[in-house]
Structure formats: C-alpha cells, structure tokens
PDB file of C-alpha atoms and ligand atoms in Angstrom:
ATOM      1  CA  MET A 263       0.000   0.000   0.000  1.00 49.00           C
ATOM      2  CA  GLN A 264       2.888   2.353   0.648  1.00 50.00           C
ATOM      3  CA  ASN A 265       6.008   3.090  -1.313  1.00 52.00           C
ATOM      4  CA  PRO A 266       8.759   3.939   1.182  1.00 50.00           C
ATOM      5  CA  ALA A 267      11.205   4.821  -1.588  1.00 53.00           C
ATOM      6  CA  ARG A 268       8.996   7.638  -2.807  1.00 57.00           C
ATOM      7  CA  VAL A 269       9.016  11.108  -1.341  1.00 56.00           C
ATOM      8  CA  ALA A 270       5.532  11.993  -0.120  1.00 77.00           C
ATOM      9  CA  TYR A 271       3.039  12.865  -2.803  1.00 92.00           C
ATOM     10  CA  PRO A 272       1.648  16.432  -3.008  1.00 93.00           C
ATOM     11  CA  TRP A 273      -1.051  15.473  -0.493  1.00 94.00           C
ATOM     12  CA  GLY A 274       1.581  14.785   2.152  1.00 91.00           C
ATOM     13  CA  HIS A 275       1.343  11.032   2.732  1.00 91.00           C
ATOM     14  CA  GLN A 276       2.353   7.925   0.863  1.00 92.00           C
ATOM     15  CA  ARG A 277      -0.952   6.529  -0.289  1.00 96.00           C
ATOM     16  CA  ARG A 278      -1.121   6.831  -4.041  1.00 97.00           C
ATOM     17  CA  PHE A 279      -4.127   9.092  -4.069  1.00 98.00           C
ATOM     18  CA  ASN A 280      -5.346  12.070  -2.077  1.00 98.00           C
ATOM     19  CA  ALA A 281      -7.323  10.029   0.411  1.00 97.00           C
ATOM     20  CA  TYR A 282     -10.334  11.201   2.359  1.00 94.00           C
ATOM     21  CA  PRO A 283      -9.486   9.850   5.846  1.00 91.00           C
ATOM     22  CA  GLN A 284      -6.095  11.573   5.794  1.00 92.00           C
ATOM     23  CA  TYR A 285      -7.675  14.798   4.508  1.00 92.00           C
ATOM     24  CA  PHE A 286     -10.220  14.676   7.309  1.00 88.00           C
ATOM     25  CA  ARG A 287      -7.552  14.043   9.910  1.00 89.00           C
ATOM     26  CA  LYS A 288      -5.447  16.897   8.557  1.00 90.00           C
ATOM     27  CA  THR A 289      -8.477  19.207   8.536  1.00 91.00           C
ATOM     28  CA  PHE A 290      -9.893  18.298  11.936  1.00 90.00           C
ATOM     29  CA  GLY A 291      -6.919  16.776  13.757  1.00 89.00           C
ATOM     30  CA  GLU A 292      -8.842  13.546  14.424  1.00 86.00           C
ATOM     31  CA  ARG A 293     -11.417  11.224  12.922  1.00 85.00           C
ATOM     32  CA  VAL A 294     -14.727  12.986  12.314  1.00 90.00           C
ATOM     33  CA  GLN A 295     -17.556  10.579  11.610  1.00 92.00           C
ATOM     34  CA  LYS A 296     -20.350  11.249   9.147  1.00 94.00           C
ATOM     35  CA  VAL A 297     -23.756  10.176  10.432  1.00 95.00           C
ATOM     36  CA  SER A 298     -26.455   9.765   7.793  1.00 94.00           C
ATOM     37  CA  VAL A 299     -29.874  11.320   8.168  1.00 95.00           C
ATOM     38  CA  ASP A 300     -33.013  10.773   6.110  1.00 94.00           C
ATOM     39  CA  ALA A 301     -34.984  13.971   6.587  1.00 94.00           C
ATOM     40  CA  GLY A 302     -37.888  12.769   4.468  1.00 93.00           C
ATOM     41  CA  PHE A 303     -37.123  14.866   1.410  1.00 93.00           C
ATOM     42  CA  THR A 304     -38.189  13.918  -2.072  1.00 92.00           C
ATOM     43  CA  CYS A 305     -36.454  15.356  -5.095  1.00 94.00           C
ATOM     44  CA  PRO A 306     -37.336  17.790  -7.873  1.00 96.00           C
ATOM     45  CA  ASN A 307     -36.754  15.085 -10.431  1.00 95.00           C
ATOM     46  CA  ARG A 308     -39.518  12.989  -8.921  1.00 94.00           C
ATOM     47  CA  ASP A 309     -42.178  15.436  -7.781  1.00 94.00           C
ATOM     48  CA  GLY A 310     -42.484  17.268 -11.103  1.00 95.00           C
ATOM     49  CA  THR A 311     -40.531  20.403 -10.200  1.00 96.00           C
ATOM     50  CA  VAL A 312     -37.928  19.351 -12.775  1.00 95.00           C
ATOM     51  CA  GLY A 313     -39.249  15.994 -13.901  1.00 95.00           C
ATOM     52  CA  TYR A 314     -41.012  12.791 -12.973  1.00 93.00           C
ATOM     53  CA  GLY A 315     -39.699   9.300 -12.467  1.00 92.00           C
ATOM     54  CA  GLY A 316     -36.288  10.331 -11.183  1.00 94.00           C
ATOM     55  CA  CYS A 317     -32.855   9.542 -12.546  1.00 96.00           C
ATOM     56  CA  THR A 318     -32.894   6.171 -14.265  1.00 97.00           C
ATOM     57  CA  PHE A 319     -30.253   4.642 -11.965  1.00 95.00           C
ATOM     58  CA  CYS A 320     -31.771   5.808  -8.696  1.00 93.00           C
ATOM     59  CA  ASP A 321     -33.292   3.805  -5.917  1.00 87.00           C
ATOM     60  CA  ASN A 322     -32.416   5.581  -2.695  1.00 71.00           C
ATOM     61  CA  ARG A 323     -33.157   2.452  -0.644  1.00 72.00           C
ATOM     62  CA  SER A 324     -30.072   0.851  -2.175  1.00 66.00           C
ATOM     63  CA  PHE A 325     -27.679   3.338  -0.570  1.00 63.00           C
ATOM     64  CA  ASN A 326     -29.418   4.566   2.574  1.00 67.00           C
ATOM     65  CA  PRO A 327     -27.933   3.044   5.757  1.00 70.00           C
ATOM     66  CA  GLY A 328     -30.281   0.834   7.750  1.00 68.00           C
ATOM     67  CA  TYR A 329     -30.237   3.105  10.805  1.00 72.00           C
ATOM     68  CA  CYS A 330     -31.826   5.991   8.859  1.00 77.00           C
ATOM     69  CA  ASP A 331     -35.558   6.095   9.350  1.00 83.00           C
ATOM     70  CA  PRO A 332     -37.432   9.226   8.256  1.00 85.00           C
ATOM     71  CA  LYS A 333     -40.149   8.374  10.765  1.00 88.00           C
ATOM     72  CA  LEU A 334     -37.666   9.220  13.518  1.00 92.00           C
ATOM     73  CA  SER A 335     -36.707  12.808  14.295  1.00 95.00           C
ATOM     74  CA  ILE A 336     -33.407  14.153  13.014  1.00 96.00           C
ATOM     75  CA  ARG A 337     -32.070  14.086  16.554  1.00 96.00           C
ATOM     76  CA  GLU A 338     -33.105  10.460  17.090  1.00 95.00           C
ATOM     77  CA  GLN A 339     -31.540   9.387  13.795  1.00 95.00           C
ATOM     78  CA  ILE A 340     -28.266  11.110  14.618  1.00 95.00           C
ATOM     79  CA  GLU A 341     -28.156   9.673  18.134  1.00 94.00           C
ATOM     80  CA  THR A 342     -28.821   6.194  16.723  1.00 92.00           C
ATOM     81  CA  GLY A 343     -26.135   6.746  14.072  1.00 92.00           C
ATOM     82  CA  ILE A 344     -23.607   7.927  16.653  1.00 91.00           C
ATOM     83  CA  ARG A 345     -24.243   4.783  18.730  1.00 90.00           C
ATOM     84  CA  PHE A 346     -23.901   2.643  15.585  1.00 86.00           C
ATOM     85  CA  HIS A 347     -20.543   4.187  14.620  1.00 85.00           C
ATOM     86  CA  SER A 348     -19.200   4.303  18.195  1.00 82.00           C
ATOM     87  CA  LYS A 349     -18.913   0.531  18.244  1.00 74.00           C
ATOM     88  CA  ARG A 350     -16.947   0.447  14.976  1.00 72.00           C
ATOM     89  CA  TYR A 351     -14.728   3.479  15.379  1.00 68.00           C
ATOM     90  CA  HIS A 352     -13.854   3.771  19.079  1.00 69.00           C
ATOM     91  CA  ASN A 353     -16.228   6.572  19.985  1.00 71.00           C
ATOM     92  CA  PRO A 354     -15.318   9.429  17.654  1.00 75.00           C
ATOM     93  CA  SER A 355     -16.189  12.582  19.544  1.00 82.00           C
ATOM     94  CA  ARG A 356     -17.090  14.770  16.564  1.00 93.00           C
ATOM     95  CA  HIS A 357     -19.644  14.128  13.860  1.00 95.00           C
ATOM     96  CA  LEU A 358     -21.037  15.617  10.700  1.00 96.00           C
ATOM     97  CA  ALA A 359     -24.747  15.177  10.050  1.00 97.00           C
ATOM     98  CA  TYR A 360     -24.953  13.776   6.539  1.00 97.00           C
ATOM     99  CA  PHE A 361     -28.229  14.692   4.866  1.00 97.00           C
ATOM    100  CA  GLN A 362     -27.976  11.946   2.311  1.00 93.00           C
ATOM    101  CA  ALA A 363     -31.284  10.632   0.987  1.00 91.00           C
ATOM    102  CA  PHE A 364     -32.858  12.332  -2.022  1.00 94.00           C
ATOM    103  CA  THR A 365     -32.330  16.110  -2.499  1.00 96.00           C
ATOM    104  CA  ASN A 366     -31.616  17.750   0.820  1.00 97.00           C
ATOM    105  CA  THR A 367     -32.082  21.359  -0.250  1.00 98.00           C
ATOM    106  CA  HIS A 368     -35.470  20.736  -1.879  1.00 97.00           C
ATOM    107  CA  ALA A 369     -37.678  22.654   0.559  1.00 97.00           C
ATOM    108  CA  PRO A 370     -38.289  26.283   1.495  1.00 97.00           C
ATOM    109  CA  LEU A 371     -35.363  27.816   3.334  1.00 97.00           C
ATOM    110  CA  ALA A 372     -37.339  28.129   6.591  1.00 98.00           C
ATOM    111  CA  ARG A 373     -37.908  24.369   6.616  1.00 97.00           C
ATOM    112  CA  LEU A 374     -34.268  23.669   5.809  1.00 98.00           C
ATOM    113  CA  LYS A 375     -33.181  25.859   8.702  1.00 98.00           C
ATOM    114  CA  GLU A 376     -35.381  23.878  11.113  1.00 97.00           C
ATOM    115  CA  LEU A 377     -33.930  20.566   9.954  1.00 97.00           C
ATOM    116  CA  TYR A 378     -30.306  21.669   9.878  1.00 98.00           C
ATOM    117  CA  ASN A 379     -30.583  23.448  13.235  1.00 98.00           C
ATOM    118  CA  GLU A 380     -32.016  20.330  14.826  1.00 98.00           C
ATOM    119  CA  ALA A 381     -29.027  18.369  13.537  1.00 98.00           C
ATOM    120  CA  LEU A 382     -26.544  20.990  14.705  1.00 98.00           C
ATOM    121  CA  SER A 383     -28.087  21.027  18.184  1.00 97.00           C
ATOM    122  CA  VAL A 384     -27.092  17.380  18.807  1.00 97.00           C
ATOM    123  CA  PRO A 385     -23.982  17.260  21.054  1.00 95.00           C
ATOM    124  CA  GLY A 386     -20.873  16.337  19.063  1.00 94.00           C
ATOM    125  CA  VAL A 387     -22.266  17.464  15.698  1.00 97.00           C
ATOM    126  CA  ILE A 388     -19.866  20.043  14.283  1.00 96.00           C
ATOM    127  CA  GLY A 389     -21.356  20.492  10.850  1.00 97.00           C
ATOM    128  CA  LEU A 390     -23.363  19.288   7.901  1.00 98.00           C
ATOM    129  CA  VAL A 391     -22.795  17.401   4.701  1.00 98.00           C
ATOM    130  CA  VAL A 392     -25.710  18.168   2.410  1.00 98.00           C
ATOM    131  CA  GLY A 393     -26.383  15.986  -0.635  1.00 97.00           C
ATOM    132  CA  THR A 394     -28.132  17.829  -3.424  1.00 98.00           C
ATOM    133  CA  ARG A 395     -28.503  18.481  -7.156  1.00 97.00           C
ATOM    134  CA  PRO A 396     -26.908  21.279  -9.191  1.00 97.00           C
ATOM    135  CA  ASP A 397     -30.306  22.868  -9.863  1.00 97.00           C
ATOM    136  CA  CYS A 398     -31.454  22.953  -6.254  1.00 97.00           C
ATOM    137  CA  LEU A 399     -29.149  25.575  -4.738  1.00 98.00           C
ATOM    138  CA  ASP A 400     -30.430  29.087  -5.326  1.00 97.00           C
ATOM    139  CA  ASP A 401     -28.760  32.326  -4.196  1.00 98.00           C
ATOM    140  CA  GLU A 402     -30.750  32.471  -0.958  1.00 98.00           C
ATOM    141  CA  LYS A 403     -29.815  28.939   0.084  1.00 98.00           C
ATOM    142  CA  LEU A 404     -26.172  29.423  -0.855  1.00 98.00           C
ATOM    143  CA  ALA A 405     -26.045  32.636   1.190  1.00 98.00           C
ATOM    144  CA  TYR A 406     -27.503  30.741   4.141  1.00 98.00           C
ATOM    145  CA  PHE A 407     -24.877  28.010   3.830  1.00 98.00           C
ATOM    146  CA  GLN A 408     -22.201  30.679   3.669  1.00 98.00           C
ATOM    147  CA  GLU A 409     -23.467  32.147   6.932  1.00 98.00           C
ATOM    148  CA  LEU A 410     -23.669  28.707   8.544  1.00 98.00           C
ATOM    149  CA  ALA A 411     -20.103  27.946   7.442  1.00 98.00           C
ATOM    150  CA  ARG A 412     -18.820  30.792   9.647  1.00 97.00           C
ATOM    151  CA  THR A 413     -19.643  28.646  12.689  1.00 97.00           C
ATOM    152  CA  TYR A 414     -19.888  25.082  11.416  1.00 97.00           C
ATOM    153  CA  THR A 415     -18.296  22.830   8.845  1.00 96.00           C
ATOM    154  CA  VAL A 416     -20.510  22.811   5.771  1.00 97.00           C
ATOM    155  CA  ILE A 417     -19.888  20.532   2.806  1.00 97.00           C
ATOM    156  CA  LEU A 418     -22.211  20.607  -0.187  1.00 98.00           C
ATOM    157  CA  GLU A 419     -22.265  17.277  -1.970  1.00 98.00           C
ATOM    158  CA  ILE A 420     -23.408  17.946  -5.494  1.00 98.00           C
ATOM    159  CA  GLY A 421     -24.357  15.101  -7.814  1.00 97.00           C
ATOM    160  CA  ILE A 422     -22.753  15.738 -11.186  1.00 98.00           C
ATOM    161  CA  GLU A 423     -22.937  12.046 -12.204  1.00 98.00           C
ATOM    162  CA  SER A 424     -21.592  12.736 -15.714  1.00 98.00           C
ATOM    163  CA  CYS A 425     -19.671  15.495 -17.479  1.00 98.00           C
ATOM    164  CA  TYR A 426     -21.615  14.800 -20.694  1.00 98.00           C
ATOM    165  CA  ASP A 427     -25.065  16.156 -21.497  1.00 98.00           C
ATOM    166  CA  ALA A 428     -25.983  13.154 -23.661  1.00 98.00           C
ATOM    167  CA  SER A 429     -25.451  10.873 -20.659  1.00 98.00           C
ATOM    168  CA  LEU A 430     -27.316  13.236 -18.330  1.00 98.00           C
ATOM    169  CA  LYS A 431     -30.221  13.241 -20.760  1.00 97.00           C
ATOM    170  CA  ARG A 432     -30.232   9.477 -21.154  1.00 97.00           C
ATOM    171  CA  MET A 433     -30.378   9.006 -17.395  1.00 97.00           C
ATOM    172  CA  ASN A 434     -33.123  11.650 -17.080  1.00 97.00           C
ATOM    173  CA  ARG A 435     -31.113  13.853 -14.722  1.00 97.00           C
ATOM    174  CA  GLY A 436     -32.985  16.985 -15.701  1.00 97.00           C
ATOM    175  CA  HIS A 437     -29.918  19.263 -15.626  1.00 97.00           C
ATOM    176  CA  SER A 438     -26.894  19.916 -17.783  1.00 98.00           C
ATOM    177  CA  PHE A 439     -23.203  19.666 -16.985  1.00 98.00           C
ATOM    178  CA  GLN A 440     -22.941  23.444 -17.326  1.00 98.00           C
ATOM    179  CA  GLN A 441     -25.502  23.882 -14.519  1.00 98.00           C
ATOM    180  CA  ALA A 442     -23.226  21.813 -12.289  1.00 98.00           C
ATOM    181  CA  VAL A 443     -20.192  23.870 -13.332  1.00 98.00           C
ATOM    182  CA  ASP A 444     -22.000  27.143 -12.608  1.00 98.00           C
ATOM    183  CA  VAL A 445     -23.293  26.228  -9.166  1.00 98.00           C
ATOM    184  CA  ILE A 446     -19.954  24.717  -8.138  1.00 98.00           C
ATOM    185  CA  HIS A 447     -18.211  27.985  -9.022  1.00 98.00           C
ATOM    186  CA  GLN A 448     -20.872  29.970  -7.182  1.00 98.00           C
ATOM    187  CA  ALA A 449     -20.533  27.843  -4.030  1.00 98.00           C
ATOM    188  CA  ALA A 450     -16.742  27.917  -4.145  1.00 97.00           C
ATOM    189  CA  GLU A 451     -16.710  31.690  -4.557  1.00 98.00           C
ATOM    190  CA  LEU A 452     -18.699  31.884  -1.320  1.00 97.00           C
ATOM    191  CA  GLY A 453     -15.986  29.835   0.366  1.00 97.00           C
ATOM    192  CA  LEU A 454     -18.094  26.680   0.646  1.00 98.00           C
ATOM    193  CA  ARG A 455     -16.563  23.226   0.457  1.00 97.00           C
ATOM    194  CA  VAL A 456     -17.867  21.244  -2.476  1.00 98.00           C
ATOM    195  CA  GLY A 457     -17.957  17.489  -2.910  1.00 98.00           C
ATOM    196  CA  THR A 458     -19.145  15.754  -6.064  1.00 98.00           C
ATOM    197  CA  HIS A 459     -20.343  12.377  -7.357  1.00 97.00           C
ATOM    198  CA  ILE A 460     -19.456  10.842 -10.686  1.00 98.00           C
ATOM    199  CA  ILE A 461     -20.638   7.507 -12.104  1.00 98.00           C
ATOM    200  CA  LEU A 462     -18.079   5.612 -14.177  1.00 97.00           C
ATOM    201  CA  GLY A 463     -19.210   3.239 -16.910  1.00 96.00           C
ATOM    202  CA  LEU A 464     -22.385   4.964 -18.072  1.00 97.00           C
ATOM    203  CA  PRO A 465     -23.737   3.724 -21.407  1.00 97.00           C
ATOM    204  CA  GLY A 466     -22.075   5.504 -24.287  1.00 95.00           C
ATOM    205  CA  GLU A 467     -19.130   6.814 -22.240  1.00 97.00           C
ATOM    206  CA  THR A 468     -15.846   5.419 -23.486  1.00 96.00           C
ATOM    207  CA  GLU A 469     -12.690   5.267 -21.400  1.00 97.00           C
ATOM    208  CA  ALA A 470     -11.379   8.299 -23.286  1.00 98.00           C
ATOM    209  CA  MET A 471     -14.503  10.204 -22.219  1.00 98.00           C
ATOM    210  CA  GLN A 472     -14.028   9.141 -18.615  1.00 98.00           C
ATOM    211  CA  ILE A 473     -10.441  10.346 -18.699  1.00 98.00           C
ATOM    212  CA  GLU A 474     -11.633  13.614 -20.192  1.00 98.00           C
ATOM    213  CA  ALA A 475     -14.174  13.796 -17.340  1.00 98.00           C
ATOM    214  CA  ALA A 476     -11.273  13.627 -14.863  1.00 98.00           C
ATOM    215  CA  ARG A 477      -9.679  16.546 -16.706  1.00 98.00           C
ATOM    216  CA  ARG A 478     -12.935  18.523 -16.588  1.00 98.00           C
ATOM    217  CA  LEU A 479     -13.324  17.843 -12.872  1.00 98.00           C
ATOM    218  CA  SER A 480      -9.753  18.998 -12.350  1.00 98.00           C
ATOM    219  CA  LYS A 481     -10.684  22.423 -13.667  1.00 98.00           C
ATOM    220  CA  LEU A 482     -13.489  22.840 -11.138  1.00 98.00           C
ATOM    221  CA  PRO A 483     -13.048  24.339  -7.664  1.00 98.00           C
ATOM    222  CA  ILE A 484     -14.143  21.146  -5.937  1.00 98.00           C
ATOM    223  CA  ASP A 485     -12.688  19.708  -2.753  1.00 98.00           C
ATOM    224  CA  THR A 486     -13.698  16.071  -3.033  1.00 98.00           C
ATOM    225  CA  VAL A 487     -15.038  13.530  -5.484  1.00 98.00           C
ATOM    226  CA  LYS A 488     -16.775  10.186  -5.086  1.00 98.00           C
ATOM    227  CA  PHE A 489     -16.442   7.795  -8.005  1.00 98.00           C
ATOM    228  CA  HIS A 490     -18.952   4.986  -8.318  1.00 96.00           C
ATOM    229  CA  GLN A 491     -18.948   2.136 -10.816  1.00 97.00           C
ATOM    230  CA  LEU A 492     -22.275   1.806 -12.573  1.00 97.00           C
ATOM    231  CA  GLN A 493     -24.534  -0.642 -10.822  1.00 96.00           C
ATOM    232  CA  LEU A 494     -27.965  -1.636 -12.071  1.00 96.00           C
ATOM    233  CA  ILE A 495     -30.639  -1.768  -9.421  1.00 95.00           C
ATOM    234  CA  HIS A 496     -33.767  -3.921  -9.656  1.00 95.00           C
ATOM    235  CA  GLY A 497     -36.852  -1.969 -10.662  1.00 94.00           C
ATOM    236  CA  THR A 498     -35.007   1.027 -12.105  1.00 95.00           C
ATOM    237  CA  ALA A 499     -35.459   2.496 -15.572  1.00 96.00           C
ATOM    238  CA  MET A 500     -31.762   2.018 -16.215  1.00 97.00           C
ATOM    239  CA  LEU A 501     -32.175  -1.740 -15.858  1.00 97.00           C
ATOM    240  CA  THR A 502     -34.924  -1.553 -18.500  1.00 97.00           C
ATOM    241  CA  ASP A 503     -32.623   0.553 -20.689  1.00 97.00           C
ATOM    242  CA  TYR A 504     -29.959  -2.149 -20.339  1.00 97.00           C
ATOM    243  CA  GLU A 505     -32.419  -4.935 -21.180  1.00 97.00           C
ATOM    244  CA  ARG A 506     -33.424  -3.078 -24.348  1.00 97.00           C
ATOM    245  CA  HIS A 507     -29.924  -1.956 -25.390  1.00 96.00           C
ATOM    246  CA  PRO A 508     -27.372  -4.254 -23.781  1.00 96.00           C
ATOM    247  CA  GLU A 509     -24.915  -3.370 -26.564  1.00 96.00           C
ATOM    248  CA  ASP A 510     -24.614   0.168 -25.114  1.00 95.00           C
ATOM    249  CA  PHE A 511     -23.415  -1.029 -21.722  1.00 96.00           C
ATOM    250  CA  THR A 512     -20.067  -2.433 -20.651  1.00 94.00           C
ATOM    251  CA  PHE A 513     -19.660  -3.939 -17.215  1.00 96.00           C
ATOM    252  CA  ASP A 514     -16.133  -4.511 -16.027  1.00 95.00           C
ATOM    253  CA  SER A 515     -14.761  -7.275 -13.908  1.00 96.00           C
ATOM    254  CA  PHE A 516     -13.402  -5.841 -10.677  1.00 97.00           C
ATOM    255  CA  GLU A 517      -9.853  -6.205 -12.022  1.00 97.00           C
ATOM    256  CA  ASP A 518     -10.678  -4.359 -15.252  1.00 97.00           C
ATOM    257  CA  TYR A 519     -12.402  -1.590 -13.300  1.00 98.00           C
ATOM    258  CA  CYS A 520      -9.285  -1.135 -11.130  1.00 98.00           C
ATOM    259  CA  ALA A 521      -7.114  -0.842 -14.220  1.00 98.00           C
ATOM    260  CA  ARG A 522      -9.456   1.708 -15.799  1.00 98.00           C
ATOM    261  CA  LEU A 523      -9.803   3.651 -12.572  1.00 98.00           C
ATOM    262  CA  ALA A 524      -6.033   3.890 -12.325  1.00 98.00           C
ATOM    263  CA  ARG A 525      -5.849   5.285 -15.855  1.00 98.00           C
ATOM    264  CA  ILE A 526      -8.589   7.804 -15.022  1.00 98.00           C
ATOM    265  CA  ILE A 527      -7.158   9.150 -11.760  1.00 98.00           C
ATOM    266  CA  GLU A 528      -3.784   9.676 -13.413  1.00 98.00           C
ATOM    267  CA  HIS A 529      -5.546  12.675 -14.996  1.00 98.00           C
ATOM    268  CA  LEU A 530      -7.199  13.985 -11.835  1.00 98.00           C
ATOM    269  CA  ASP A 531      -5.654  17.033 -10.199  1.00 98.00           C
ATOM    270  CA  PRO A 532      -3.764  15.965  -7.041  1.00 98.00           C
ATOM    271  CA  ARG A 533      -5.496  18.708  -5.053  1.00 97.00           C
ATOM    272  CA  ILE A 534      -8.873  16.907  -5.311  1.00 98.00           C
ATOM    273  CA  VAL A 535      -9.530  14.503  -2.457  1.00 98.00           C
ATOM    274  CA  ILE A 536     -10.995  11.157  -3.505  1.00 98.00           C
ATOM    275  CA  GLU A 537     -13.636  10.002  -1.070  1.00 97.00           C
ATOM    276  CA  ARG A 538     -14.791   6.802  -2.770  1.00 97.00           C
ATOM    277  CA  PHE A 539     -13.967   4.581  -5.717  1.00 98.00           C
ATOM    278  CA  PHE A 540     -16.685   1.940  -5.440  1.00 96.00           C
ATOM    279  CA  SER A 541     -20.355   1.627  -4.730  1.00 92.00           C
ATOM    280  CA  GLU A 542     -21.731  -1.378  -2.935  1.00 89.00           C
ATOM    281  CA  ALA A 543     -25.469  -1.899  -3.453  1.00 89.00           C
ATOM    282  CA  PRO A 544     -26.942  -4.564  -1.175  1.00 89.00           C
ATOM    283  CA  PRO A 545     -27.210  -7.917  -3.037  1.00 90.00           C
ATOM    284  CA  GLU A 546     -31.014  -7.920  -2.879  1.00 91.00           C
ATOM    285  CA  TYR A 547     -31.076  -4.676  -4.928  1.00 93.00           C
ATOM    286  CA  ASN A 548     -28.184  -5.386  -7.240  1.00 94.00           C
ATOM    287  CA  ALA A 549     -29.057  -6.500 -10.780  1.00 96.00           C
ATOM    288  CA  THR A 550     -25.664  -5.730 -12.368  1.00 96.00           C
ATOM    289  CA  PRO A 551     -24.726  -8.535 -14.798  1.00 95.00           C
ATOM    290  CA  ILE A 552     -21.186  -8.819 -13.399  1.00 95.00           C
ATOM    291  CA  GLN A 553     -21.329  -8.715  -9.613  1.00 92.00           C
ATOM    292  CA  TRP A 554     -18.307  -8.237  -7.424  1.00 94.00           C
ATOM    293  CA  THR A 555     -18.242 -10.062  -4.147  1.00 89.00           C
ATOM    294  CA  LEU A 556     -15.736  -7.935  -2.236  1.00 93.00           C
ATOM    295  CA  ARG A 557     -16.567  -5.465   0.512  1.00 93.00           C
ATOM    296  CA  ASN A 558     -15.640  -1.826   0.026  1.00 93.00           C
ATOM    297  CA  ASP A 559     -12.565  -2.045   2.264  1.00 94.00           C
ATOM    298  CA  GLN A 560     -11.370  -5.171   0.420  1.00 97.00           C
ATOM    299  CA  MET A 561     -11.860  -3.482  -2.952  1.00 97.00           C
ATOM    300  CA  LEU A 562      -9.914  -0.454  -1.794  1.00 98.00           C
ATOM    301  CA  GLN A 563      -7.054  -2.579  -0.520  1.00 98.00           C
ATOM    302  CA  LYS A 564      -6.840  -4.460  -3.823  1.00 98.00           C
ATOM    303  CA  PHE A 565      -7.026  -1.244  -5.819  1.00 98.00           C
ATOM    304  CA  GLU A 566      -4.181   0.266  -3.828  1.00 98.00           C
ATOM    305  CA  GLY A 567      -2.225  -2.933  -4.446  1.00 98.00           C
ATOM    306  CA  TYR A 568      -2.904  -2.496  -8.151  1.00 98.00           C
ATOM    307  CA  LEU A 569      -1.625   1.106  -8.085  1.00 98.00           C
ATOM    308  CA  ASP A 570       1.551  -0.199  -6.440  1.00 97.00           C
ATOM    309  CA  SER A 571       1.952  -2.958  -8.996  1.00 97.00           C
ATOM    310  CA  VAL A 572       1.790  -0.561 -11.955  1.00 97.00           C
ATOM    311  CA  ASP A 573       3.583   2.224 -10.050  1.00 96.00           C
ATOM    312  CA  THR A 574       1.102   4.962 -10.792  1.00 97.00           C
ATOM    313  CA  TRP A 575      -0.796   7.533  -8.729  1.00 97.00           C
ATOM    314  CA  GLN A 576      -3.430  10.262  -8.851  1.00 98.00           C
ATOM    315  CA  GLY A 577      -2.398  13.155 -11.059  1.00 97.00           C
ATOM    316  CA  ARG A 578       0.648  11.401 -12.558  1.00 96.00           C
ATOM    317  CA  LEU A 579      -0.314  12.649 -16.014  1.00 97.00           C
ATOM    318  CA  THR A 580      -1.718  16.064 -15.078  1.00 95.00           C
TER     319      THR A 580
HETATM  320  S1  SF4 B 888     -30.408  10.534  -7.902  1.00 72.85           S
HETATM  321 FE1  SF4 B 888     -31.061  12.276  -6.675  1.00 72.85          FE
HETATM  322  S2  SF4 B 888     -31.952  13.665  -8.154  1.00 72.85           S
HETATM  323 FE2  SF4 B 888     -31.920  11.659  -9.123  1.00 72.85          FE
HETATM  324  S3  SF4 B 888     -33.917  10.741  -8.688  1.00 72.85           S
HETATM  325 FE3  SF4 B 888     -32.471  10.059  -7.121  1.00 72.85          FE
HETATM  326  S4  SF4 B 888     -32.760  11.512  -5.450  1.00 72.85           S
HETATM  327 FE4  SF4 B 888     -33.619  12.449  -7.299  1.00 72.85          FE
END
C-alpha cells in the first residue's frame, strides 16, 4: 500500500491518491464521523418540479444506511447513528450530520433551517454534509450556507454524475453539466466546500470520455469527489434501458475496473480529495450482470495494491 522509496506525494502522505481519511484528519486533527440522516425529502426530479420518475439509476433504498428512518426525528436518527458508529470506530467525539437521501435542499429555506438546526443542536455534531442536485441551490440557500459555514463545517455534496449532457439526458437527470459547473463555481466563490459524485461506466461513455471527465473535474473548484462504478438496481429504468440496449453497456470485472480507474485518476488534479472509488449496493437490490463479491474495504485494498503494482498515482499525467 505504501512506497517507502517515494518522497511523499503532493497530499503529504504515501498513499497513491489524495485520500479522504487523511484529509479529514489533517483538517480536523482527528477522525470525524459522518452520520447519515433521512430527513424525508423527495427530489425535484420525482415530484415534477424538474421531472417525474427520477434519474434512471436511482433507488435511494439501495444506498441509505439501515439506521436511517425518516419516521424518527433528526435528533433520534443522529443519536442512533452515533451509537452505531461508536462501536466500529472507538467513539469518535465529533460528527457531521450527513443529509444523504434524495435532495436535501429541496424545501423552502425556513424548513431547511429547522432541519439543519435540529441536527446541529445534537452534542458532538460540528457540521453538515448536504447531498443535493446542481439545480437545487439558489442564491438564498447558498447565502444561508455561507453564513452557517462561519460557525460550522458545511460541505455541499453535489451530484454531477456525468460530465456529458448526452449521458445526463439518457439518465433523465434533468440538468446539464454546465448547470453543475456554474453552481460549483458559485458555491466555491462563497468559500463553501464542495464534494461531487461521478458515475463511471455509463452507457455511451468510453474510457477516453471518462479520462476527459477527470480533466474537466480537475478544472473545477471542488474539494472532493466520489467515483462509483455503474450498478444496475432492480426496478429502475436504467435496468430496463440495459435490457433493451445491452450493446450500449459495458460492465467490467473488478480487475478491469481497477485498471481503468487507475488510468482515469492519473488525470485527476492531485489537489482533489478522492472520497470513494466503489459503490456497494446490497445484493437484494443489485441487478448488475457482473457482480463483485468484495466489501468496500477489500476493494480499496486491492485497488491500492494495483496502483503499487503498476507504479502509478493520482495526477501522474496532469
Ligand atoms: S439521484 Fe437524486 S436527483 Fe436523481 S432521482 Fe435520485 S434523489 Fe432524485
């Protein structure tokens, strides 16, 4: 996993990519645990504000942790989450409330303030991570986040999903890449931290396009990125799309994905922290034709081993 012969990379440690845990430790001086919250939001791409039916890949149940229950209050969910993580991570004392499910800025500002303030009132919660869409952050909400960020840690997690409009259209995202670019610049100019999501392996996106996506991300003022391999989830429109046009989709073996990922992150600016490389839908939801059996931590370990074996690292070709 480490290369003792190499002088530290630009991110100051010897892992071959700018890794999230180290970034967090550098930023906060200790482990800060994210605790997921389902605040009962829907999203503008489901309720008709932007569209109906949602993004073709999306089934929020497949990535919402079991301890999140929108029937419980925000406080109860966070307290349950803190207890859940305490057992695994030796009682981290500081937490970020992670508003994860659906679009967590899709409500009037007064309602958002109530929800966020409830989260911030829980002892040990030092800030928010707010998952949202590029078209759901207006000037008023951004100004509010800017104000909140004077006292608390605030990270906006903006789903880009693809840097190509044809892909965004095919997956019924309801926004363009340029909308993501614009709002990311706006948030960054207000001093807000910005995280992003990207799906790798979308139909029609070649490896060259995915490498170009890494270059486009590198030009944005983002702090972090989460990469996910494409997974098909039972009952989603994307699974139907695959059944109708299997020739448009390519699903990698885990080994092939690692090799491609390595070639992609060689083009990603070293300043961008990588938070994830893999998604892990529960088996009962997962309809992907090639299924990987490894846990996230096992996949990460093997991927880092692969980076060692080919002696490459994030940003090598930037
Ligand atoms: S991915 Fe986000 S924006 Fe798309 S349907 Fe799901 S919750 Fe809505």
